[in-house]
Short mmCIF file of C-alpha atoms and ligand atoms in Angstrom, two decimals:
data_model
loop_
_atom_site.label_atom_id
_atom_site.label_comp_id
_atom_site.label_asym_id
_atom_site.label_seq_id
_atom_site.Cartn_x
_atom_site.Cartn_y
_atom_site.Cartn_z
CA UNK A 22 -48.99 9.41 -8.45
CA UNK A 23 -46.29 9.32 -10.63
CA UNK A 24 -47.20 12.91 -11.40
CA UNK A 25 -47.50 13.71 -7.83
CA UNK A 26 -43.98 12.22 -7.19
CA UNK A 27 -42.76 14.62 -9.75
CA UNK A 28 -44.15 17.86 -8.81
CA UNK A 29 -43.31 17.22 -5.53
CA UNK A 30 -39.74 17.11 -6.43
CA UNK A 31 -40.10 19.99 -8.10
CA UNK A 32 -41.57 22.18 -5.41
CA UNK A 33 -38.94 20.75 -2.82
CA UNK A 34 -36.00 21.72 -5.08
CA UNK A 35 -37.21 24.92 -5.64
CA UNK A 36 -37.46 26.14 -2.51
CA UNK A 37 -34.57 24.37 -0.88
CA UNK A 38 -32.60 26.24 -3.56
CA UNK A 39 -34.34 29.53 -3.04
CA UNK A 40 -33.63 29.30 0.91
CA UNK A 41 -31.07 31.81 2.39
CA UNK A 42 -31.04 31.00 5.81
CA UNK A 43 -30.69 28.03 8.25
CA UNK A 44 -34.22 28.32 9.40
CA UNK A 45 -35.63 28.76 6.24
CA UNK A 46 -34.18 25.10 5.20
CA UNK A 47 -34.77 23.49 8.59
CA UNK A 48 -38.49 24.66 7.68
CA UNK A 49 -38.17 23.32 4.35
CA UNK A 50 -36.59 19.86 5.94
CA UNK A 51 -39.70 19.74 8.28
CA UNK A 52 -41.77 20.41 5.28
CA UNK A 53 -41.02 17.84 3.33
CA UNK A 54 -39.10 15.12 5.19
CA UNK A 55 -40.68 15.44 8.78
CA UNK A 56 -43.30 13.27 10.07
CA UNK A 57 -46.09 14.96 8.83
CA UNK A 58 -44.18 16.16 5.80
CA UNK A 59 -45.64 16.05 1.92
CA UNK A 60 -43.58 12.96 1.10
CA UNK A 61 -44.37 11.33 4.07
CA UNK A 62 -48.15 11.83 3.45
CA UNK A 63 -47.05 10.58 -0.18
CA UNK A 64 -45.92 7.09 0.69
CA UNK A 65 -48.96 6.70 3.31
CA UNK A 66 -50.84 6.69 -0.30
CA UNK A 67 -48.61 3.90 -0.85
CA UNK A 68 -52.07 1.26 0.42
CA UNK A 69 -54.07 2.23 -2.49
CA UNK A 70 -51.45 1.52 -4.68
CA UNK A 71 -51.80 -2.21 -6.39
CA UNK A 72 -49.75 -4.66 -5.26
CA UNK A 73 -47.71 -5.10 -8.51
CA UNK A 74 -46.86 -1.41 -8.74
CA UNK A 75 -45.43 -1.01 -5.39
CA UNK A 76 -41.91 -2.01 -5.76
CA UNK A 77 -41.97 0.64 -8.49
CA UNK A 78 -43.57 3.26 -6.31
CA UNK A 79 -41.51 2.38 -3.61
CA UNK A 80 -38.46 3.21 -5.45
CA UNK A 81 -39.68 6.54 -6.76
CA UNK A 82 -40.59 7.51 -3.32
CA UNK A 83 -37.59 6.63 -2.08
CA UNK A 84 -35.32 8.54 -5.19
CA UNK A 85 -37.20 11.30 -3.88
CA UNK A 86 -36.31 11.46 -0.21
CA UNK A 87 -32.89 11.06 -1.04
CA UNK A 88 -32.25 13.64 -3.76
CA UNK A 89 -34.13 16.27 -1.09
CA UNK A 90 -32.05 14.85 1.38
CA UNK A 91 -29.46 15.61 -0.86
CA UNK A 92 -30.55 18.88 -1.84
CA UNK A 93 -30.72 20.02 1.52
CA UNK A 94 -27.43 18.89 2.28
CA UNK A 95 -25.79 21.23 -0.37
CA UNK A 96 -28.27 24.54 0.69
CA UNK A 97 -26.59 23.76 4.20
CA UNK A 98 -23.31 24.00 2.68
CA UNK A 99 -24.29 26.46 0.45
CA UNK A 100 -25.38 28.59 3.14
CA UNK A 101 -22.35 27.98 5.83
CA UNK A 102 -20.08 29.17 2.58
CA UNK A 103 -22.12 32.06 2.06
CA UNK A 104 -21.64 33.10 5.78
CA UNK A 105 -18.16 32.39 5.94
CA UNK A 106 -17.41 34.57 3.05
CA UNK A 107 -19.77 37.35 4.29
CA UNK A 108 -17.99 37.14 7.69
CA UNK A 109 -14.75 37.11 5.98
CA UNK A 110 -15.64 40.03 3.61
CA UNK A 111 -15.04 42.47 6.65
CA UNK A 112 -11.50 41.43 7.17
CA UNK A 113 -8.49 43.80 5.92
CA UNK A 114 -5.45 41.41 5.15
CA UNK A 115 -3.27 44.63 5.15
CA UNK A 116 -3.98 45.67 8.34
CA UNK A 117 -0.58 45.12 10.51
CA UNK A 118 -0.94 42.23 12.47
CA UNK A 119 -1.06 42.04 16.61
CA UNK A 120 2.65 42.05 17.39
CA UNK A 121 3.57 39.08 19.79
CA UNK A 122 5.68 39.93 22.68
CA UNK A 123 8.52 37.34 22.69
CA UNK A 124 10.19 36.49 25.71
CA UNK A 125 13.83 36.12 26.90
CA UNK A 126 16.15 34.88 29.39
CA UNK A 127 16.46 36.02 32.90
CA UNK A 128 20.18 37.51 32.56
CA UNK A 129 20.88 35.47 35.92
CA UNK A 130 19.16 32.31 33.72
CA UNK A 131 21.88 33.34 30.95
CA UNK A 132 24.55 33.83 33.15
CA UNK A 133 23.88 30.17 34.63
CA UNK A 134 23.27 28.83 31.45
CA UNK A 135 27.35 29.80 30.34
CA UNK A 136 28.72 28.38 33.89
CA UNK A 137 27.10 25.73 33.74
CA UNK A 138 28.40 25.24 30.26
CA UNK A 139 31.78 26.04 30.84
CA UNK A 140 31.65 23.72 34.05
CA UNK A 141 30.64 20.53 31.78
CA UNK A 142 33.03 20.95 29.35
CA UNK A 143 35.63 20.47 32.06
CA UNK A 144 33.40 17.03 33.24
CA UNK A 145 31.77 18.87 36.16
CA UNK A 146 28.40 16.92 36.27
CA UNK A 147 25.10 18.93 38.05
CA UNK A 148 24.23 18.16 41.75
CA UNK A 149 21.15 18.97 43.81
CA UNK A 150 20.41 19.01 47.31
CA UNK A 151 17.76 20.60 49.56
CA UNK A 152 16.73 24.13 50.42
CA UNK A 153 16.19 23.08 53.53
CA UNK A 154 18.97 21.54 55.14
CA UNK A 155 20.11 19.80 58.30
CA UNK A 156 22.63 21.66 60.51
CA UNK A 157 24.39 18.62 59.97
CA UNK A 158 24.93 18.91 56.24
CA UNK A 159 25.14 22.64 56.41
CA UNK A 160 27.42 23.55 58.83
CA UNK A 161 29.21 20.60 61.04
CA UNK A 162 29.94 18.25 58.12
CA UNK A 163 31.82 20.98 56.89
CA UNK A 164 33.95 21.37 59.75
CA UNK A 165 31.63 24.58 61.30
CA UNK A 166 32.17 24.71 64.97
CA UNK A 167 28.98 25.47 66.95
CA UNK A 168 30.01 28.52 67.65
CA UNK A 169 31.00 29.95 64.39
CA UNK A 170 28.93 33.38 63.91
CA UNK A 171 27.19 31.77 60.49
CA UNK A 172 24.81 29.27 62.72
CA UNK A 173 23.72 32.50 64.67
CA UNK A 174 20.15 32.90 64.54
CA UNK A 175 20.73 36.11 63.25
CA UNK A 176 22.31 34.61 60.52
CA UNK A 177 20.63 32.29 59.59
CA UNK A 178 16.60 31.22 59.14
CA UNK A 179 15.92 28.19 61.60
CA UNK A 180 12.87 26.10 61.49
CA UNK A 181 11.17 25.37 64.40
CA UNK A 182 12.37 21.59 64.12
CA UNK A 183 15.82 22.83 64.10
CA UNK A 184 16.60 22.33 60.21
CA UNK A 185 17.22 25.48 58.60
CA UNK A 186 17.51 27.53 55.03
CA UNK A 187 20.80 27.00 53.91
CA UNK A 188 23.09 29.48 54.27
CA UNK A 189 25.16 28.30 51.40
CA UNK A 190 25.04 25.34 48.72
CA UNK A 191 28.23 23.69 50.34
CA UNK A 192 25.72 21.55 52.15
CA UNK A 193 25.19 19.89 48.43
CA UNK A 194 28.96 18.82 48.89
CA UNK A 195 28.44 16.75 52.00
CA UNK A 196 24.99 15.24 50.11
CA UNK A 197 27.08 14.07 46.98
CA UNK A 198 30.00 12.68 48.72
CA UNK A 199 27.45 10.31 51.26
CA UNK A 200 25.99 9.03 47.95
CA UNK A 201 28.87 8.78 46.03
CA UNK A 202 31.94 7.37 46.15
CA UNK A 203 35.10 9.15 44.79
CA UNK A 204 35.82 10.39 42.05
CA UNK A 205 33.37 13.01 41.99
CA UNK A 206 33.46 16.36 40.30
CA UNK A 207 30.04 18.46 40.60
CA UNK A 208 28.82 21.54 40.35
CA UNK A 209 25.69 22.53 42.45
CA UNK A 210 24.00 25.95 41.41
CA UNK A 211 20.49 26.64 43.65
CA UNK A 212 19.43 29.33 46.75
CA UNK A 213 20.78 30.16 49.44
CA UNK A 214 19.25 31.89 52.62
CA UNK A 215 20.57 34.58 54.87
CA UNK A 216 18.65 36.84 57.30
CA UNK A 217 20.61 39.76 55.40
CA UNK A 218 18.76 43.50 55.43
CA UNK A 219 17.96 43.91 51.80
CA UNK A 220 19.68 46.92 49.95
CA UNK A 221 21.45 47.30 46.67
CA UNK A 222 24.26 44.50 47.08
CA UNK A 223 22.10 41.81 49.61
CA UNK A 224 19.32 39.91 49.17
CA UNK A 225 17.91 37.34 51.70
CA UNK A 226 17.47 34.48 49.12
CA UNK A 227 20.67 34.66 46.83
CA UNK A 228 22.28 32.05 43.81
CA UNK A 229 25.34 30.54 44.28
CA UNK A 230 27.49 27.74 42.57
CA UNK A 231 29.10 25.54 44.37
CA UNK A 232 32.22 23.05 42.67
CA UNK A 233 33.40 20.00 44.34
CA UNK A 234 36.24 17.40 42.53
CA UNK A 235 37.78 14.86 44.49
CA UNK A 236 39.68 12.27 43.55
CA UNK A 237 43.22 10.67 44.15
CA UNK A 238 46.45 13.23 43.48
CA UNK A 239 43.81 16.25 43.07
CA UNK A 240 46.36 19.26 43.75
CA UNK A 241 45.90 23.20 43.99
CA UNK A 242 47.30 23.28 40.51
CA UNK A 243 43.87 21.52 39.42
CA UNK A 244 42.31 24.25 41.34
CA UNK A 245 43.65 27.42 39.86
CA UNK A 246 43.96 26.01 36.47
CA UNK A 247 39.82 25.22 36.54
CA UNK A 248 38.91 28.06 38.17
CA UNK A 249 41.18 30.29 35.86
CA UNK A 250 39.90 28.62 32.40
CA UNK A 251 36.31 29.51 34.05
CA UNK A 252 36.85 32.92 34.60
CA UNK A 253 38.51 33.21 31.50
CA UNK A 254 35.76 32.06 29.58
CA UNK A 255 33.32 34.82 31.23
CA UNK A 256 35.58 37.80 31.04
CA UNK A 257 37.78 36.89 28.13
CA UNK A 258 41.44 35.54 28.11
CA UNK A 259 43.25 38.33 29.86
CA UNK A 260 41.71 38.39 32.69
CA UNK A 261 43.85 38.05 35.61
CA UNK A 262 43.29 35.88 38.71
CA UNK A 263 44.84 36.17 42.18
CA UNK A 264 44.34 33.89 44.40
CA UNK A 265 44.29 35.14 48.11
CA UNK A 266 44.76 33.75 51.28
CA UNK A 267 41.60 33.27 53.59
CA UNK A 268 39.87 31.09 55.88
CA UNK A 269 36.96 28.70 55.33
CA UNK A 270 36.16 26.47 57.70
CA UNK A 271 35.68 23.66 55.04
CA UNK A 272 39.21 24.24 52.95
CA UNK A 273 42.55 24.41 53.74
CA UNK A 274 44.30 26.34 52.67
CA UNK A 275 41.42 28.28 51.57
CA UNK A 276 41.38 31.24 49.11
CA UNK A 277 39.83 33.94 48.42
CA UNK A 278 39.99 34.48 44.09
CA UNK A 279 39.91 38.57 42.72
CA UNK A 280 39.45 39.11 39.45
CA UNK A 281 40.45 41.89 37.09
CA UNK A 282 39.38 42.30 33.37
CA UNK A 283 38.66 45.08 30.89
CA UNK A 284 34.93 43.95 30.81
CA UNK A 285 34.87 44.53 34.48
CA UNK A 286 35.98 48.01 34.49
CA UNK A 287 39.62 47.25 35.07
CA UNK A 288 39.28 47.03 39.03
CA UNK A 289 40.24 44.54 41.37
CA UNK A 290 37.12 42.58 42.52
CA UNK A 291 36.33 39.57 45.15
CA UNK A 292 34.53 37.30 43.02
CA UNK A 293 34.53 33.47 44.74
CA UNK A 294 36.05 31.69 47.99
CA UNK A 295 37.97 28.23 47.33
CA UNK A 296 40.21 26.17 49.01
CA UNK A 297 41.63 22.28 49.16
CA UNK A 298 39.10 20.18 50.91
CA UNK A 299 39.63 20.17 54.76
CA UNK A 300 40.67 16.28 55.93
CA UNK A 301 38.00 16.77 58.87
CA UNK A 302 35.59 17.23 55.73
CA UNK A 303 36.28 13.65 54.97
CA UNK A 304 36.45 12.48 57.82
CA UNK A 305 32.99 13.11 58.72
CA UNK A 306 31.66 11.83 55.56
CA UNK A 307 33.73 8.83 56.17
CA UNK A 308 31.85 8.36 59.46
CA UNK A 309 28.56 9.13 58.57
CA UNK A 310 29.29 6.48 55.46
CA UNK A 311 30.80 4.01 57.62
CA UNK A 312 33.61 3.24 55.18
CA UNK A 313 36.95 4.89 54.72
CA UNK A 314 36.48 5.15 50.88
CA UNK A 315 37.31 9.32 51.38
CA UNK A 316 39.64 8.81 54.03
CA UNK A 317 42.06 11.83 53.41
CA UNK A 318 45.02 9.88 53.39
CA UNK A 319 43.89 8.64 50.01
CA UNK A 320 41.80 11.29 48.39
CA UNK A 321 42.45 14.98 48.19
CA UNK A 322 39.77 17.43 46.72
CA UNK A 323 38.83 21.38 46.20
CA UNK A 324 35.94 22.87 46.32
CA UNK A 325 34.99 26.41 45.28
CA UNK A 326 31.40 28.38 45.65
CA UNK A 327 30.76 32.02 44.48
CA UNK A 328 27.31 34.18 44.14
CA UNK A 329 25.76 34.37 40.82
CA UNK A 330 23.92 37.89 41.29
CA UNK A 331 27.25 39.63 42.21
CA UNK A 332 28.75 38.10 39.22
CA UNK A 333 25.86 38.93 36.79
CA UNK A 334 25.86 42.58 38.22
CA UNK A 335 29.31 42.61 37.20
CA UNK A 336 28.88 41.10 33.68
CA UNK A 337 26.19 43.02 32.85
CA UNK A 338 27.02 46.30 34.76
CA UNK A 339 23.45 46.28 36.92
CA UNK A 340 23.71 48.77 39.60
CA UNK A 341 21.18 47.23 42.07
CA UNK A 342 21.21 43.70 42.95
CA UNK A 343 17.13 44.27 43.60
CA UNK A 344 16.82 44.55 40.45
CA UNK A 345 17.19 40.89 39.61
CA UNK A 346 14.24 40.42 41.57
CA UNK A 347 11.88 42.96 40.97
CA UNK A 348 11.19 41.48 37.41
CA UNK A 349 10.12 44.97 35.71
CA UNK A 350 10.20 44.27 32.19
CA UNK A 351 12.27 47.84 31.56
CA UNK A 352 15.15 46.27 32.82
CA UNK A 353 14.64 42.33 31.91
CA UNK A 354 14.17 43.98 28.03
CA UNK A 355 17.74 45.05 28.16
CA UNK A 356 18.88 41.61 28.13
N1 DAH B 22 30.25 28.59 51.03
C1 DAH B 22 31.09 29.74 51.10
C2 DAH B 22 29.98 31.16 51.05
O1 DAH B 22 28.69 31.07 51.23
C3 DAH B 22 31.47 30.01 49.81
C4 DAH B 22 32.64 28.78 49.69
C5 DAH B 22 33.79 29.15 50.13
C6 DAH B 22 32.41 27.47 48.74
C7 DAH B 22 35.24 28.28 49.77
C8 DAH B 22 33.58 26.87 49.05
C9 DAH B 22 34.68 27.20 49.05
O2 DAH B 22 33.53 25.46 48.44
O3 DAH B 22 35.50 25.89 49.38
O4 DAH B 22 30.73 32.27 50.86
#
């Protein structure tokens, strides 16, 4: 029997090492280690081995089984390795790779980031509000009378339930004061919606940035200093800024801000609205809050708002506002 074991071992090792693919290997496994395989058959012969020789024979058979198993495993990894090498031999490492397209931030996002950075340096925090607003937050609390043209359903998108798509981000002023006692110093970037005919200078959905600073003793000087700092950061220190008296329901006095800068082609451009928060706005907030922390006799504040698309068009010399929403890569890749 010992000789039989020896010759079976030699035979098995020869066949396994000659195998060149998975199926040959599997056939060898079945032939030697399978249920009806040669090694199994040999084990069955143990019955005829004298009792005293059985332990030694058992050990021989176990060794045989594990030798063949190990040989099969080694052959398996040899075959896999050869398959890998064969596959890789086709690979031409000198071929140029597939370039990955690298994205970049949208020009509007880039401008927004710069604007936010600038105001953050002056201590403004970012505030947020819903795009679907109540008339009260969007108009009434902002001292806008019921017959004001902006409230017309020709100009504003109304929902069947009476709410509306906010026509400006000024509603966030109200939301912040409703929920936070003074002092507050916030900017609120976000979408605004108007029923405008879409053309080279108008979108029905656009982006605004609102600002509000309320505390004791906030003055018009603070308003001018803050916005001058901001626009000079954006357009350069030589930028000229003009506050032209205007009217907004929610500020008194109110101004429009005109800018003249080399970076903008040297022409005066109207860029933003601003003013000192109207006492009527503070009164509306007090009434809603049920306290007097925004008593206009105790606090004062300024507010401002501007459209980011307009600004982006000026900063990046974009001739048509629609380019900012079409997402044509030939356009976007230039930024
Ligand atoms: N809400 C105004 C608009 O949409 C912009 C604006 C003007 C905001 C003056 C203000 C402000 O906060 O004080 O045109």
